[in-house]
mmCIF file of C-alpha atoms and ligand atoms in Angstrom:
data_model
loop_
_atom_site.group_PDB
_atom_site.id
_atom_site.type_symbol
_atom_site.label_atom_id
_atom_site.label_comp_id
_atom_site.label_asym_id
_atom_site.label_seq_id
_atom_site.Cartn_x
_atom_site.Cartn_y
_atom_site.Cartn_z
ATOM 1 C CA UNK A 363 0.000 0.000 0.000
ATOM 2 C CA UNK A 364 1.308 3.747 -0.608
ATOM 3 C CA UNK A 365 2.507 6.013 2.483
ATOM 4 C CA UNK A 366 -0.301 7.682 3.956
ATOM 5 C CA UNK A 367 -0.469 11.126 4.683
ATOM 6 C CA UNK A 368 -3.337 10.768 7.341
ATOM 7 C CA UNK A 369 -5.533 8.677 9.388
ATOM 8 C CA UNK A 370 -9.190 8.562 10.887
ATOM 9 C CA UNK A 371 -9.669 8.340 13.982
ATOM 10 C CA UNK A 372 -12.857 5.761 15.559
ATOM 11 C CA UNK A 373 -14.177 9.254 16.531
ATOM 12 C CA UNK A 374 -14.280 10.159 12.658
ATOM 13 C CA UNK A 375 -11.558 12.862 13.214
ATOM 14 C CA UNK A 376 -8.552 12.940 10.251
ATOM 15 C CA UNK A 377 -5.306 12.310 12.125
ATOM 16 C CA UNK A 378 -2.204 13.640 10.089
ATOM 17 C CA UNK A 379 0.494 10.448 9.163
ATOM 18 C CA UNK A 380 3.457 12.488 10.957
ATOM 19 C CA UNK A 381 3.142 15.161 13.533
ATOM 20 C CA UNK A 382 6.374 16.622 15.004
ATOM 21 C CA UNK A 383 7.303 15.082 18.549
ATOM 22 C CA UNK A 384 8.403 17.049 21.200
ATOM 23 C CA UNK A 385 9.911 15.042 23.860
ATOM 24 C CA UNK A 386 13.244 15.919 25.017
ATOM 25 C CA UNK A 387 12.746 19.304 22.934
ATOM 26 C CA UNK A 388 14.613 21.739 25.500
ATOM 27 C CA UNK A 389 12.683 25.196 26.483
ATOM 28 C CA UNK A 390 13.870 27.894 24.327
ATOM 29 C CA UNK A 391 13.963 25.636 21.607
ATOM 30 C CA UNK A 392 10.776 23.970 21.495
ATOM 31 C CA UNK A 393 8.842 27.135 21.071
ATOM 32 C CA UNK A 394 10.959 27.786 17.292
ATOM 33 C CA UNK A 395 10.555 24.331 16.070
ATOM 34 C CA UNK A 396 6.584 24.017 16.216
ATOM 35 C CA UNK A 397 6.731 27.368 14.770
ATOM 36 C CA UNK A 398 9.066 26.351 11.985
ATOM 37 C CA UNK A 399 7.549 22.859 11.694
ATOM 38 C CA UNK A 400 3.994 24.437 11.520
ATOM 39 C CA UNK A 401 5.170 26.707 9.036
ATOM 40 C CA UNK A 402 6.609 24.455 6.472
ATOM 41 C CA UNK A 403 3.625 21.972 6.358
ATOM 42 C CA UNK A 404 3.139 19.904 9.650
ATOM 43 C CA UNK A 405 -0.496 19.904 11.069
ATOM 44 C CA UNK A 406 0.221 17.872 13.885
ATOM 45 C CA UNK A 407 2.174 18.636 17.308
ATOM 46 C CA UNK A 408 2.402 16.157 19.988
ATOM 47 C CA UNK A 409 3.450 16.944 23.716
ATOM 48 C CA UNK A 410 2.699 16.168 27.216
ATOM 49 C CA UNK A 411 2.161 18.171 30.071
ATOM 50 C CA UNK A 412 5.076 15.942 31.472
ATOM 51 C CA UNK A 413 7.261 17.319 29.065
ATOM 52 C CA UNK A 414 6.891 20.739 31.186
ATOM 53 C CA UNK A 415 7.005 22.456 27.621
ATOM 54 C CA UNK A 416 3.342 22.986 26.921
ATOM 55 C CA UNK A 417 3.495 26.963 27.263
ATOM 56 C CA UNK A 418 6.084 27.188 24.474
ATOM 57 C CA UNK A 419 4.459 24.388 22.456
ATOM 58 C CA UNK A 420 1.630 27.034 22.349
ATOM 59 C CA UNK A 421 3.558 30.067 21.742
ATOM 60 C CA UNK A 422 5.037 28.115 18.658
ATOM 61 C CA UNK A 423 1.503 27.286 17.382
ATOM 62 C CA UNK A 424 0.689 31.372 18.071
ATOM 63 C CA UNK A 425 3.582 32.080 16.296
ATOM 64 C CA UNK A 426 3.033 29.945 13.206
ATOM 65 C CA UNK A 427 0.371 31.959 12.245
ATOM 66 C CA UNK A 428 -1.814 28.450 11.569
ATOM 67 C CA UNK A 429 -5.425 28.225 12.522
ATOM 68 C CA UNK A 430 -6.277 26.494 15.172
ATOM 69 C CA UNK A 431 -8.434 24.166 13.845
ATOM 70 C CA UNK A 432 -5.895 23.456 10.867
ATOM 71 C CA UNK A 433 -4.139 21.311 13.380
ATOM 72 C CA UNK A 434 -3.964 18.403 15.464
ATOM 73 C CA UNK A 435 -2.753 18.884 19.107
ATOM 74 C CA UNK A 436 -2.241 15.889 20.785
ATOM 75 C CA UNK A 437 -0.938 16.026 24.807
ATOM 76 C CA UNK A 438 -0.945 13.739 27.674
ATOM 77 C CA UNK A 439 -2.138 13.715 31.267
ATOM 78 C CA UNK A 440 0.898 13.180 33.684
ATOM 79 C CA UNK A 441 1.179 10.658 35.715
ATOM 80 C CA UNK A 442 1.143 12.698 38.801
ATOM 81 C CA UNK A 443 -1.779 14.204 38.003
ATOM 82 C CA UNK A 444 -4.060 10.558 37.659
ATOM 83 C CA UNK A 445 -5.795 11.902 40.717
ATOM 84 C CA UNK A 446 -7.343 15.178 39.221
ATOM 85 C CA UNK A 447 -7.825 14.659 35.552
ATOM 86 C CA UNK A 448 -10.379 17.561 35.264
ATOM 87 C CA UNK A 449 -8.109 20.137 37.308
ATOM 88 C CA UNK A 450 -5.129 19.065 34.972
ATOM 89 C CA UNK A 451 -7.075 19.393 31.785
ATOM 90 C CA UNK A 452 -7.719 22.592 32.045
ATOM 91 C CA UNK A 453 -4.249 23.603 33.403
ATOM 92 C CA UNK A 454 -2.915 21.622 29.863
ATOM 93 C CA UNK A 455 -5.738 23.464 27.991
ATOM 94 C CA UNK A 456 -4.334 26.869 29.990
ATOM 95 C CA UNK A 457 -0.838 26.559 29.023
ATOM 96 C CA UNK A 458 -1.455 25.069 25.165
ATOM 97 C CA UNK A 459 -3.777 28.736 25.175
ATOM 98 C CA UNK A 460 -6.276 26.643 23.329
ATOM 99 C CA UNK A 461 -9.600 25.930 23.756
ATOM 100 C CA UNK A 462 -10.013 21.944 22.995
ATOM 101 C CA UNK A 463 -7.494 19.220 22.285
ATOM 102 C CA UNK A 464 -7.812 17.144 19.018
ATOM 103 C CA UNK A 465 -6.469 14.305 21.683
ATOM 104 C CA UNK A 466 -5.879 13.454 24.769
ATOM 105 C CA UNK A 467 -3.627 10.650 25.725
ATOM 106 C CA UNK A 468 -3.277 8.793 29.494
ATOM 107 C CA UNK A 469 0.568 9.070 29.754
ATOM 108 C CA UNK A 470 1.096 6.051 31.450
ATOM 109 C CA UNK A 471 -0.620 3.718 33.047
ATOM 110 C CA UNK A 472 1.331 4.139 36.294
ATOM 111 C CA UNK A 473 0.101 7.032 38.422
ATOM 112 C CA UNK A 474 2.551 8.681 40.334
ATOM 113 C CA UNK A 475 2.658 11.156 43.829
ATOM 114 C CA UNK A 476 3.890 14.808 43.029
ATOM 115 C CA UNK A 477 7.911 13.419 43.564
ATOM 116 C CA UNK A 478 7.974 10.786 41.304
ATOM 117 C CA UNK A 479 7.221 7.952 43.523
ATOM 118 C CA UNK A 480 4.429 4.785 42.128
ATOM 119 C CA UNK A 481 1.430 5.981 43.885
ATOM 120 C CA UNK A 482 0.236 2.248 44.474
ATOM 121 C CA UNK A 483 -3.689 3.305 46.212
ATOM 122 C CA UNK A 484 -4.649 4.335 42.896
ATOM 123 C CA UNK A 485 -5.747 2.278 40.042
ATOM 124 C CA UNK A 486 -5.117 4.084 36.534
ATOM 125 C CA UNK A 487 -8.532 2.680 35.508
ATOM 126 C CA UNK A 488 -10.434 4.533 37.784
ATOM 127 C CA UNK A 489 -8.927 7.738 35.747
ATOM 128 C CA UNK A 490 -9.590 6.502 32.557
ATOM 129 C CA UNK A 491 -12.847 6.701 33.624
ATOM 130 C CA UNK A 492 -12.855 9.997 34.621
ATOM 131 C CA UNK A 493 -11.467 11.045 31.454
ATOM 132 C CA UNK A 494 -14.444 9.281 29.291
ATOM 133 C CA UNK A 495 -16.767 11.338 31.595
ATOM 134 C CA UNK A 496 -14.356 14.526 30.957
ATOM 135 C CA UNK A 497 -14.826 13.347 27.093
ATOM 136 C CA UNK A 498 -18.450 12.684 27.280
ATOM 137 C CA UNK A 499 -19.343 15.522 29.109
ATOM 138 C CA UNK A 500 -17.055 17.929 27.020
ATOM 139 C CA UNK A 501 -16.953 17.504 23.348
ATOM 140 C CA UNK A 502 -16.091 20.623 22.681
ATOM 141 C CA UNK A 503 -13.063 20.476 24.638
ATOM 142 C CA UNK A 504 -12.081 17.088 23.999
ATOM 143 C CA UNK A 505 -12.501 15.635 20.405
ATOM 144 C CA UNK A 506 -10.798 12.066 21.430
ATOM 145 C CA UNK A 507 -9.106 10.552 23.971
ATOM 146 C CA UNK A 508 -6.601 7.860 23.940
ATOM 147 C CA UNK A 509 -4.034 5.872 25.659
ATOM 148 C CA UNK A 510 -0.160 5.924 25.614
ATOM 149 C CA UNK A 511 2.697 2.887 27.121
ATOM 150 C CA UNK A 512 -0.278 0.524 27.086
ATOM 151 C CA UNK A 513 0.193 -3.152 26.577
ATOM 152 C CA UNK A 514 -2.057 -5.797 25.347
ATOM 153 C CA UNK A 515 -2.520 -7.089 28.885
ATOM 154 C CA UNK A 516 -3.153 -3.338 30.072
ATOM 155 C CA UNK A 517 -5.361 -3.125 27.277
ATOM 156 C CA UNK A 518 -7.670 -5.997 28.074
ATOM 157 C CA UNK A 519 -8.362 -5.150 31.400
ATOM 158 C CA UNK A 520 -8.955 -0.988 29.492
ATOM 159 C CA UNK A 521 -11.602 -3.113 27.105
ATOM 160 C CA UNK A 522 -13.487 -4.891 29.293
ATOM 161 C CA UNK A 523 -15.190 -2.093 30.870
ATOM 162 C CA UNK A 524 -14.565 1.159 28.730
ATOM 163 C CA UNK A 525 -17.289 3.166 27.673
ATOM 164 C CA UNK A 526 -15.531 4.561 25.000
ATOM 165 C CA UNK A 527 -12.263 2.738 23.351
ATOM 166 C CA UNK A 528 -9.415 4.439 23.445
ATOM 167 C CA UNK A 529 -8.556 6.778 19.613
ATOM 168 C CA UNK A 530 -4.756 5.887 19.800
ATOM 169 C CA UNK A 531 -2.227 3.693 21.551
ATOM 170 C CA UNK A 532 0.937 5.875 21.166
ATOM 171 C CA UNK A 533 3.874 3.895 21.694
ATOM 172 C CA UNK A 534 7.606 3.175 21.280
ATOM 173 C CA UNK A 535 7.733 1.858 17.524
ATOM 174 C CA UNK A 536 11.076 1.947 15.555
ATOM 175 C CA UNK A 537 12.681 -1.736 13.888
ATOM 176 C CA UNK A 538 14.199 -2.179 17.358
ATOM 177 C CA UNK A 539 11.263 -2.516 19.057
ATOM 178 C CA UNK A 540 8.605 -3.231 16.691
ATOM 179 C CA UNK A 541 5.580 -4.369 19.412
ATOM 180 C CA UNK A 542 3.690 -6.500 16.804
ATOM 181 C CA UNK A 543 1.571 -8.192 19.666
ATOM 182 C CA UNK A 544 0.241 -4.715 20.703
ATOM 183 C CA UNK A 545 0.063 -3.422 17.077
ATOM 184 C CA UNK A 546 -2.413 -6.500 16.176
ATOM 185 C CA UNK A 547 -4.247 -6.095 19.227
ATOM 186 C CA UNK A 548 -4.809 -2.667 18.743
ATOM 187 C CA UNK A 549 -5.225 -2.739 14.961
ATOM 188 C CA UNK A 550 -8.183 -5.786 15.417
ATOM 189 C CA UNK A 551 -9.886 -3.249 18.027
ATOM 190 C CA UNK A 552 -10.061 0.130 15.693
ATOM 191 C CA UNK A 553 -7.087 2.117 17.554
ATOM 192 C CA UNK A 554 -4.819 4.299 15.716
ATOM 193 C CA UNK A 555 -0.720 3.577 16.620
ATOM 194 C CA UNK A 556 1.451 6.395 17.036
ATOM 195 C CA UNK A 557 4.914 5.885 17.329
ATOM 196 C CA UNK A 558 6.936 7.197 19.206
ATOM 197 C CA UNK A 559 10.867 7.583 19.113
ATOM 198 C CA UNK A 560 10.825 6.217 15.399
ATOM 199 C CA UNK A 561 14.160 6.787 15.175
ATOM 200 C CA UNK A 562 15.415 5.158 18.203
ATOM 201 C CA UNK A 563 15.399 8.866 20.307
ATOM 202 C CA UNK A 564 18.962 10.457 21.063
ATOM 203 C CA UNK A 565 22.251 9.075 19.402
ATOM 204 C CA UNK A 566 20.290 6.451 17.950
ATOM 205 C CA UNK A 567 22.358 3.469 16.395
ATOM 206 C CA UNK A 568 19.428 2.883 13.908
ATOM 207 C CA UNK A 569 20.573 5.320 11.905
ATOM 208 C CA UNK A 570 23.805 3.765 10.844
ATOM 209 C CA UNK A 571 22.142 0.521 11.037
ATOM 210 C CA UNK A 572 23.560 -1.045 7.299
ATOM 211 C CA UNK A 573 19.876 -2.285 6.209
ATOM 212 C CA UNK A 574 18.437 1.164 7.189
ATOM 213 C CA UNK A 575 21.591 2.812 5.370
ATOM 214 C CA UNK A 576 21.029 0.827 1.964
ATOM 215 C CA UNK A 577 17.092 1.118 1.693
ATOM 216 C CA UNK A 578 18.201 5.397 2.430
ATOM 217 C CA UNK A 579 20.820 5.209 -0.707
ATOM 218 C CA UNK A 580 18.228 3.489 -3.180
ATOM 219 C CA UNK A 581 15.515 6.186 -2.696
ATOM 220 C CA UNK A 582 18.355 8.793 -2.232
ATOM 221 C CA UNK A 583 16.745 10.057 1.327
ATOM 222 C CA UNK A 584 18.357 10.036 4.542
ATOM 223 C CA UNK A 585 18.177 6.676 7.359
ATOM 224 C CA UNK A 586 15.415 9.175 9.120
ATOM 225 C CA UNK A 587 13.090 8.804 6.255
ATOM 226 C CA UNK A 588 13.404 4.942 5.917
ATOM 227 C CA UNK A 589 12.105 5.093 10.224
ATOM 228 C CA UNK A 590 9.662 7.336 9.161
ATOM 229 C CA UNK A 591 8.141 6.301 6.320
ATOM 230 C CA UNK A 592 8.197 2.712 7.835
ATOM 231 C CA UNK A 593 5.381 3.708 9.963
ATOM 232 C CA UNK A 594 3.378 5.535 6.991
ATOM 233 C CA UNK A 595 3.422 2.691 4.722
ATOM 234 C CA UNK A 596 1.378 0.440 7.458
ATOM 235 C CA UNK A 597 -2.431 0.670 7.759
ATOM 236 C CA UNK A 598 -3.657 2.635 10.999
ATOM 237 C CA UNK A 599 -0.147 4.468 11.877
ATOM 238 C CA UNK A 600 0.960 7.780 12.645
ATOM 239 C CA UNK A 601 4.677 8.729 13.838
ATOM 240 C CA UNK A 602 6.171 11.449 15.740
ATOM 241 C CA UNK A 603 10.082 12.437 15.039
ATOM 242 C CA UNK A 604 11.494 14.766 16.952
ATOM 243 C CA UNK A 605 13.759 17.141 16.355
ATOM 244 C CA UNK A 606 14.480 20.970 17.256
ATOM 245 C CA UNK A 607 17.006 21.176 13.953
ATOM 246 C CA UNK A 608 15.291 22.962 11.085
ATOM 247 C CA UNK A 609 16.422 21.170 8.558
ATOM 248 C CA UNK A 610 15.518 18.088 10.002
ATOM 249 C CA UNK A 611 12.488 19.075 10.904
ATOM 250 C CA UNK A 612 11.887 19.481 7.134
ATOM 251 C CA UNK A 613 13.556 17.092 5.872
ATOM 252 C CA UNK A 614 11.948 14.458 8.024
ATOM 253 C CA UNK A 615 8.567 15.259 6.531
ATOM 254 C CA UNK A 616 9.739 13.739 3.405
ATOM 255 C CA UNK A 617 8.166 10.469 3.248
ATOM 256 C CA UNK A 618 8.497 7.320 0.874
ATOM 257 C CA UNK A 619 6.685 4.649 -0.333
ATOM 258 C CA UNK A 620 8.276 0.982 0.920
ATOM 259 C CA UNK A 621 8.028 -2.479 -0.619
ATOM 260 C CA UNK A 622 6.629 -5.625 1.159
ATOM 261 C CA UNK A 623 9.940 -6.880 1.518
ATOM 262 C CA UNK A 624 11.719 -3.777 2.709
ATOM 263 C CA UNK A 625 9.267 -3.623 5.670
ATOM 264 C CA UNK A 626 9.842 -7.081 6.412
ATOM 265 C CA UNK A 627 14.126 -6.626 6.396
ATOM 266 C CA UNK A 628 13.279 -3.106 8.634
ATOM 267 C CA UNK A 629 11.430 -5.898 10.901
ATOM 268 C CA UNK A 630 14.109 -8.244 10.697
ATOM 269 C CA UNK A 631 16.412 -5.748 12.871
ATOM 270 C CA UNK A 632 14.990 -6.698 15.945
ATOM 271 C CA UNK A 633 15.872 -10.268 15.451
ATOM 272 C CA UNK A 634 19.595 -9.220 16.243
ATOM 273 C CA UNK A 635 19.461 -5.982 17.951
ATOM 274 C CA UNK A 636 16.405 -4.984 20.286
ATOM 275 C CA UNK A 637 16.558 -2.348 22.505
ATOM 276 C CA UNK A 638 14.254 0.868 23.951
ATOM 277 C CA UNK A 639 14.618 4.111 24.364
ATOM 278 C CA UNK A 640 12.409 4.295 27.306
ATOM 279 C CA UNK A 641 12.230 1.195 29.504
ATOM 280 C CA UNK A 642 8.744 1.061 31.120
ATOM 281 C CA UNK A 643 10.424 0.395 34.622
ATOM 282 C CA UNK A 644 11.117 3.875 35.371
ATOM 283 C CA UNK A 645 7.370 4.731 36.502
ATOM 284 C CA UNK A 646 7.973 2.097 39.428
ATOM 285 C CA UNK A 647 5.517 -0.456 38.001
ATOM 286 C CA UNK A 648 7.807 -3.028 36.442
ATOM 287 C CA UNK A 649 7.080 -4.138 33.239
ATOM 288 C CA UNK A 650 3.456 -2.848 33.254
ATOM 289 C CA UNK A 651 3.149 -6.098 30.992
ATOM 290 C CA UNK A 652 5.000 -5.710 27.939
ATOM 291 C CA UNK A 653 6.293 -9.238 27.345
ATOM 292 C CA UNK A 654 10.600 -7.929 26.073
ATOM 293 C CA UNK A 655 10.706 -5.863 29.675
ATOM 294 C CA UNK A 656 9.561 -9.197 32.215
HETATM 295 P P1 LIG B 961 17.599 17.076 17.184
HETATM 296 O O1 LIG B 961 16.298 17.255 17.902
HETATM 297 O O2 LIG B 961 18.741 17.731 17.920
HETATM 298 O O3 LIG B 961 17.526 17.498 15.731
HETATM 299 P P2 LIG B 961 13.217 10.303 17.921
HETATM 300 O O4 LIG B 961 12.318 10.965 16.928
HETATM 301 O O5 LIG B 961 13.355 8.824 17.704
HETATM 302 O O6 LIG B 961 12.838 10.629 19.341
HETATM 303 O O7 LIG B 961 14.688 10.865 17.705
HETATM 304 C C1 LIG B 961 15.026 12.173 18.046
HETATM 305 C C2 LIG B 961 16.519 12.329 17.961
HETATM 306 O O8 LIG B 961 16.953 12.173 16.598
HETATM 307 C C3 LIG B 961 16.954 13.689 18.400
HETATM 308 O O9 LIG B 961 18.229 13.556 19.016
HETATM 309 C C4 LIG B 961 17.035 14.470 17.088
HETATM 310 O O10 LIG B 961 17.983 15.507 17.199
HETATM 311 C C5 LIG B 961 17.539 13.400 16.153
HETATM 312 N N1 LIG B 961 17.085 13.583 14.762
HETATM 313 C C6 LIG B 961 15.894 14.054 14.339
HETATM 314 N N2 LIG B 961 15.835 14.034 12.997
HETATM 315 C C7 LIG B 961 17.008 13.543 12.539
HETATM 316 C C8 LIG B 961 17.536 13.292 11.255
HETATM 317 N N3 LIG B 961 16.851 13.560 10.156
HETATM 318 N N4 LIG B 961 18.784 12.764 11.184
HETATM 319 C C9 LIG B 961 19.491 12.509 12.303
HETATM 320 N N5 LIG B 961 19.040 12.719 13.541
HETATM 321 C C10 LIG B 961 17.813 13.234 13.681
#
């Protein structure tokens, strides 16, 4: 199948193939590239309110000049805030200095006291729940909300009493860590994947990886755009790169159509060399059931 250049969302709601991530994206640099991004053809930013850059993510999209509703904004609730989903909605929707969010994600499934510890007495389900009544009670500041770092176990126990299924799963997803159990799971269940970290996040050795490197020199595009496009060439799929570099930021919109069997040789990395960029562990709830971190 050709790249896409969007999705649709089980809400109905066009999703843009490749939004500009912003993890890791300093302050006082974050601000210039979802200006610059936004003004060279992106219509999709994704942050987090744990990313503590959400005020300059919105004085880029003020700066850009761009509509509002020309976009997608995607951000995330923090972990540390699972216990007041409303209160931190509006302090994301404050700092963004927009009115709605095209989507909003649950961060983690591992909610987390004010300094960092795994805050145990609460169950993350109990604030999903509170954000499908935030959702259902708000359309017109929430068009969809979603999940992020959920496995298929997580998921199962999301399913089998959610009101409304989760829009996206967003995700680590580069040929080192390729997820297909979750990607099935979600795909057979209507949700969007968005990966994130395509490239394999800072210093990645993806990029010099040899099959990566020879699929680049045939289409005469850079290793980013093979990790890219990978993820627009599969059915259901949206990726994130991040970058505060203009010219990568352009560059990495660039995006190429695959064959069959260069997907499969992109999958065949993992085979010899898996790794992530962000190990679930950190949140203090173990593997939170993804089967390459028990
Ligand atoms: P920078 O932001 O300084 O430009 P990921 O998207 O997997 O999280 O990877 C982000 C990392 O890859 C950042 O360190 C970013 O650097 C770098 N990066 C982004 N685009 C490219 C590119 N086209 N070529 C090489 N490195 C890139």
């Amino acid at each position: 199948m050709p790249a896409t250049t969007s999705v649709i969302l089980n809400t109905g709601a066009v999703m843009p193939t490749v939004g500009l991530g912003t993890w890791k994206s300093k302050p006082g640099q974050v601000e210039h590239a979802v200006e610059f991004a936004l003004k060279n053809g992106y219509k999709h930013i994704d942050t987090a309110a744990g990313y503590q850059n959400e005020t300059e993510v919105g004085q880029g999209i003020k700066a850009s000049g761009l509509p509002r509703d020309q976009m997608f904004l995607t951000t995330k609730l923090d972990n540390s805030d699972q216990r007041h989903p409303a209160n931190a909605l509006e302090a994301s929707l404050k700092k963004l200095d927009t009115t709605y969010l095209d989507l909003w994600l649950m961060h983690w499934p591992a909610p987390m006291t004010k300094d960092g510890q795994a805050d145990k007495e609460h169950d993350w389900l109990d604030t999903w729940k509170t954000m499908e009544d935030l959702y259902l009670a708000h359309p017109e500041k929430l068009k969809a909300i979603g999940v992020s770092n959920f496995s298929v176990e997580y998921l199962e126990r999301l399913l089998k009493v959610a009101r409304v299924v989760p829009a996206v799963n967003q995700i680590e997803l580069h040929p080192s860590c390729p997820q297909d159990d979750v990607v099935e799971y979600c795909q057979n269940k209507g949700i969007v994947m968005t990966a994130y970290s395509p490239l394999g996040s800072d210093n990645s050795p993806l990029l010099k990886n040899e099959t990566v490197t020879k699929i680049a020199a045939k289409y005469d595009v850079q290793p980013a755009n093979v990790l890219i496009s990978l993820h627009a060439n599969k059915p259901m799929h949206t990726v994130l790169p991040k970058s505060v570099t203009n010219e990568r930021i352009l560059n990495n919109a660039k995006i190429i159509d695959l064959t069959p069997e260069e997907i499969g040789e992109l999958h065949d990395i993992d085979k010899t060399h898996h790794f992530r960029a962000c190990h679930p562990s950190w949140t203090g709830f173990g593997s939170l059931g993804f089967p390459d971190c028990k």
